[in-house]
Amino acid sequence: MKFVEYPDREFLMLSLANKIAGELADFLRREDRASLCVPGGTTPGPMFDTLSGVDIDWSKIAVFLNDERWVPETSPRSNTRLLRERLLTGRAAAAQFLPLRADTDTPEEALEGLAAAIEPHLPISVLLLGMGDDMHTASLFPGADRLEEALADTAPLLMALRAEAAGEPRITLTAPALKGALAIHVLITGAAKREALERAQGLTPLEAPIKALLANATVHWAE
């Protein structure tokens, strides 16, 4: 794990947006296409605001979420809603968005179709992850009903997980799909999350799911 500390959050967001844009541009030059997998939540919003205006060929970039709550896009808890408001605007509106939500009662009913749309864009070119105070990442929550299966090397691309801390049922990329990304970044802010990251070093992935993704990751932190 590489750890990068920034003097403040504004500098972190600008620097990380530039870093991700540069990596995407490199993939476009080499392969003429790229994929970007990002978290929901409010923390990455300012970074998305900057990244959305970067002058790269977004039409050749597939964008999809790490995970999604099984709620309508009209819900304030929808990660898709946040992504449309903060990233898929400006120049980035030209990107190909691959949803992690379908009009079904449960995520299990939609897994096969959603996974089929994402599979052609693997391995992920650039992966951005967040982390909760409980050391969850994506929707890989400690205590989730199928966490051990989702962390296994044999896990399918997508799984539906349920956890008390998660609230709604979730759909998430699994650990092998995330670990296969060619560039991995973790964005955290504040003292509590830095302490949680340090605590995760001495735990197992079942206790601290972020641990499964740290070996090849760059962690970006500011107070």
Short mmCIF file of C-alpha atoms in Angstrom, two decimals:
data_model
loop_
_atom_site.label_atom_id
_atom_site.label_comp_id
_atom_site.label_asym_id
_atom_site.label_seq_id
_atom_site.Cartn_x
_atom_site.Cartn_y
_atom_site.Cartn_z
CA MET A 1 0.00 0.00 0.00
CA LYS A 2 1.17 3.49 -0.84
CA PHE A 3 -0.09 6.27 1.46
CA VAL A 4 -0.24 9.89 0.28
CA GLU A 5 -1.08 12.67 2.74
CA TYR A 6 -2.30 16.06 1.49
CA PRO A 7 -2.27 19.42 3.29
CA ASP A 8 -6.03 19.87 2.88
CA ARG A 9 -9.06 18.32 1.21
CA GLU A 10 -9.21 20.80 -1.65
CA PHE A 11 -5.66 19.95 -2.73
CA LEU A 12 -6.43 16.24 -2.35
CA MET A 13 -9.49 16.44 -4.62
CA LEU A 14 -7.71 18.45 -7.31
CA SER A 15 -4.61 16.24 -7.24
CA LEU A 16 -6.58 13.01 -7.32
CA ALA A 17 -8.76 14.23 -10.20
CA ASN A 18 -5.61 15.09 -12.17
CA LYS A 19 -4.05 11.71 -11.34
CA ILE A 20 -7.11 9.75 -12.47
CA ALA A 21 -7.48 11.86 -15.62
CA GLY A 22 -3.84 11.21 -16.49
CA GLU A 23 -4.23 7.47 -16.01
CA LEU A 24 -7.38 7.39 -18.13
CA ALA A 25 -5.61 9.36 -20.86
CA ASP A 26 -2.75 6.85 -20.81
CA PHE A 27 -5.16 3.94 -21.26
CA LEU A 28 -6.87 5.76 -24.13
CA ARG A 29 -3.54 6.29 -25.87
CA ARG A 30 -2.52 2.65 -25.46
CA GLU A 31 -5.82 0.84 -25.92
CA ASP A 32 -8.22 3.43 -27.36
CA ARG A 33 -10.66 2.71 -24.52
CA ALA A 34 -10.76 2.73 -20.72
CA SER A 35 -13.02 1.97 -17.78
CA LEU A 36 -13.50 3.92 -14.57
CA CYS A 37 -15.15 2.39 -11.50
CA VAL A 38 -16.09 4.79 -8.72
CA PRO A 39 -17.81 4.89 -5.31
CA GLY A 40 -20.96 6.63 -4.26
CA GLY A 41 -21.28 8.66 -1.09
CA THR A 42 -20.60 12.36 -0.64
CA THR A 43 -16.82 12.27 -0.10
CA PRO A 44 -15.75 12.03 -3.78
CA GLY A 45 -18.23 14.71 -4.95
CA PRO A 46 -15.70 17.59 -5.17
CA MET A 47 -13.27 15.34 -7.03
CA PHE A 48 -16.01 14.37 -9.48
CA ASP A 49 -16.77 18.06 -10.08
CA THR A 50 -13.20 18.59 -11.28
CA LEU A 51 -12.85 15.32 -13.16
CA SER A 52 -16.05 15.91 -15.14
CA GLY A 53 -14.48 18.90 -16.88
CA VAL A 54 -11.25 17.22 -17.94
CA ASP A 55 -10.65 17.32 -21.70
CA ILE A 56 -10.24 13.65 -22.60
CA ASP A 57 -12.26 11.48 -24.97
CA TRP A 58 -14.99 10.48 -22.54
CA SER A 59 -16.94 8.75 -25.32
CA LYS A 60 -14.38 5.93 -25.12
CA ILE A 61 -14.61 5.57 -21.33
CA ALA A 62 -17.06 3.24 -19.58
CA VAL A 63 -18.06 4.47 -16.11
CA PHE A 64 -19.70 2.30 -13.46
CA LEU A 65 -20.14 2.21 -9.71
CA ASN A 66 -18.42 -0.01 -7.15
CA ASP A 67 -21.83 -0.71 -5.64
CA GLU A 68 -25.41 0.50 -5.46
CA ARG A 69 -28.23 0.58 -2.93
CA TRP A 70 -31.34 -1.16 -4.27
CA VAL A 71 -33.39 2.05 -4.33
CA PRO A 72 -34.88 4.05 -7.23
CA GLU A 73 -32.67 6.66 -8.85
CA THR A 74 -35.08 9.29 -7.49
CA SER A 75 -34.03 8.38 -3.94
CA PRO A 76 -31.53 10.70 -2.21
CA ARG A 77 -29.66 7.51 -1.21
CA SER A 78 -29.06 6.49 -4.82
CA ASN A 79 -25.39 6.37 -5.81
CA THR A 80 -26.47 6.59 -9.45
CA ARG A 81 -28.22 9.88 -8.76
CA LEU A 82 -25.07 11.31 -7.19
CA LEU A 83 -22.97 10.16 -10.11
CA ARG A 84 -25.25 11.80 -12.66
CA GLU A 85 -25.25 15.06 -10.70
CA ARG A 86 -21.52 15.27 -9.97
CA LEU A 87 -19.52 13.24 -12.53
CA LEU A 88 -21.60 12.53 -15.63
CA THR A 89 -21.93 16.21 -16.50
CA GLY A 90 -19.92 18.61 -18.63
CA ARG A 91 -17.40 16.80 -20.81
CA ALA A 92 -17.89 13.55 -18.87
CA ALA A 93 -21.54 13.41 -19.94
CA ALA A 94 -20.22 11.73 -23.10
CA ALA A 95 -19.02 8.69 -21.13
CA GLN A 96 -20.75 5.33 -21.43
CA PHE A 97 -22.53 4.78 -18.12
CA LEU A 98 -23.13 1.18 -17.08
CA PRO A 99 -25.81 1.04 -14.36
CA LEU A 100 -25.80 -1.20 -11.31
CA ARG A 101 -29.56 -0.88 -10.92
CA ALA A 102 -32.54 -2.31 -12.77
CA ASP A 103 -36.29 -2.16 -12.34
CA THR A 104 -36.64 -5.38 -10.35
CA ASP A 105 -37.84 -6.00 -6.82
CA THR A 106 -34.55 -7.55 -5.70
CA PRO A 107 -30.94 -7.18 -6.86
CA GLU A 108 -30.68 -10.95 -7.35
CA GLU A 109 -33.13 -10.76 -10.26
CA ALA A 110 -30.90 -8.29 -12.13
CA LEU A 111 -27.41 -9.68 -11.45
CA GLU A 112 -26.96 -11.61 -14.68
CA GLY A 113 -27.92 -8.77 -17.01
CA LEU A 114 -25.97 -6.10 -15.15
CA ALA A 115 -22.85 -8.26 -15.02
CA ALA A 116 -23.06 -9.01 -18.75
CA ALA A 117 -22.89 -5.28 -19.52
CA ILE A 118 -19.80 -4.73 -17.35
CA GLU A 119 -17.78 -7.82 -18.27
CA PRO A 120 -16.55 -6.49 -21.66
CA HIS A 121 -14.95 -3.55 -19.82
CA LEU A 122 -12.79 -5.65 -17.50
CA PRO A 123 -10.22 -5.49 -16.14
CA ILE A 124 -11.08 -2.09 -14.67
CA SER A 125 -8.59 0.50 -15.92
CA VAL A 126 -8.89 2.88 -12.96
CA LEU A 127 -10.65 2.01 -9.71
CA LEU A 128 -11.52 4.54 -7.03
CA LEU A 129 -12.75 3.19 -3.70
CA GLY A 130 -14.01 4.77 -0.52
CA MET A 131 -13.99 3.32 2.97
CA GLY A 132 -16.35 3.61 5.92
CA ASP A 133 -15.40 3.99 9.56
CA ASP A 134 -16.30 0.28 9.90
CA MET A 135 -13.66 -0.52 7.24
CA HIS A 136 -16.21 -1.55 4.59
CA THR A 137 -15.56 -0.73 0.96
CA ALA A 138 -17.99 -0.95 -1.95
CA SER A 139 -20.81 -2.92 -0.27
CA LEU A 140 -18.43 -5.40 1.30
CA PHE A 141 -19.55 -4.83 4.91
CA PRO A 142 -18.21 -6.62 7.97
CA GLY A 143 -20.95 -9.04 9.00
CA ALA A 144 -22.67 -9.05 5.60
CA ASP A 145 -24.61 -12.21 4.87
CA ARG A 146 -22.39 -13.41 2.02
CA LEU A 147 -19.16 -11.54 2.70
CA GLU A 148 -16.90 -14.58 2.75
CA GLU A 149 -18.22 -15.66 -0.65
CA ALA A 150 -17.78 -12.12 -2.06
CA LEU A 151 -14.16 -12.02 -0.88
CA ALA A 152 -13.25 -15.41 -2.37
CA ASP A 153 -11.15 -15.62 -5.52
CA THR A 154 -13.97 -17.63 -7.12
CA ALA A 155 -16.63 -14.96 -6.53
CA PRO A 156 -18.71 -13.86 -9.54
CA LEU A 157 -18.35 -10.32 -10.83
CA LEU A 158 -21.44 -9.02 -9.02
CA MET A 159 -23.26 -10.16 -5.91
CA ALA A 160 -26.20 -9.02 -3.82
CA LEU A 161 -25.32 -8.54 -0.16
CA ARG A 162 -27.30 -7.62 2.91
CA ALA A 163 -25.93 -6.25 6.17
CA GLU A 164 -27.49 -4.52 9.15
CA ALA A 165 -25.15 -1.54 8.69
CA ALA A 166 -25.99 -1.27 4.99
CA GLY A 167 -29.70 -0.54 5.39
CA GLU A 168 -31.13 -1.47 2.01
CA PRO A 169 -30.09 -4.56 0.03
CA ARG A 170 -27.00 -3.80 -2.03
CA ILE A 171 -25.43 -4.91 -5.28
CA THR A 172 -21.64 -4.81 -5.34
CA LEU A 173 -18.60 -5.71 -7.35
CA THR A 174 -16.80 -8.51 -5.54
CA ALA A 175 -13.22 -8.57 -4.29
CA PRO A 176 -11.64 -10.37 -7.29
CA ALA A 177 -13.24 -7.95 -9.75
CA LEU A 178 -11.98 -4.99 -7.73
CA LYS A 179 -8.52 -6.47 -7.09
CA GLY A 180 -8.10 -7.03 -10.81
CA ALA A 181 -8.13 -3.29 -11.53
CA LEU A 182 -4.98 -1.98 -13.19
CA ALA A 183 -4.82 1.15 -11.03
CA ILE A 184 -6.40 1.26 -7.56
CA HIS A 185 -6.98 4.40 -5.48
CA VAL A 186 -8.65 4.73 -2.07
CA LEU A 187 -10.02 8.14 -1.04
CA ILE A 188 -10.50 8.85 2.68
CA THR A 189 -10.73 12.01 4.77
CA GLY A 190 -10.68 12.78 8.47
CA ALA A 191 -8.96 11.37 11.53
CA ALA A 192 -11.53 8.60 12.14
CA LYS A 193 -10.99 7.01 8.73
CA ARG A 194 -7.21 7.25 9.01
CA GLU A 195 -7.44 5.45 12.35
CA ALA A 196 -9.73 2.84 10.78
CA LEU A 197 -7.26 2.30 7.95
CA GLU A 198 -4.43 1.78 10.42
CA ARG A 199 -6.60 -0.61 12.44
CA ALA A 200 -7.39 -2.63 9.31
CA GLN A 201 -3.72 -3.49 8.85
CA GLY A 202 -3.90 -5.92 11.77
CA LEU A 203 -7.24 -7.51 10.86
CA THR A 204 -8.45 -10.07 8.34
CA PRO A 205 -10.53 -9.12 5.27
CA LEU A 206 -13.58 -10.66 6.95
CA GLU A 207 -13.10 -8.24 9.84
CA ALA A 208 -11.98 -5.32 7.66
CA PRO A 209 -12.99 -5.83 4.00
CA ILE A 210 -10.84 -2.90 2.80
CA LYS A 211 -7.83 -5.06 3.75
CA ALA A 212 -8.51 -7.24 0.69
CA LEU A 213 -7.87 -4.29 -1.64
CA LEU A 214 -4.91 -2.52 -0.06
CA ALA A 215 -1.91 -4.49 -1.34
CA ASN A 216 -1.71 -2.68 -4.69
CA ALA A 217 -3.62 0.48 -3.75
CA THR A 218 -2.63 4.10 -3.31
CA VAL A 219 -4.49 5.65 -0.37
CA HIS A 220 -5.15 9.39 -0.59
CA TRP A 221 -5.86 11.14 2.72
CA ALA A 222 -6.38 14.63 4.11
CA GLU A 223 -7.70 15.79 7.46
#
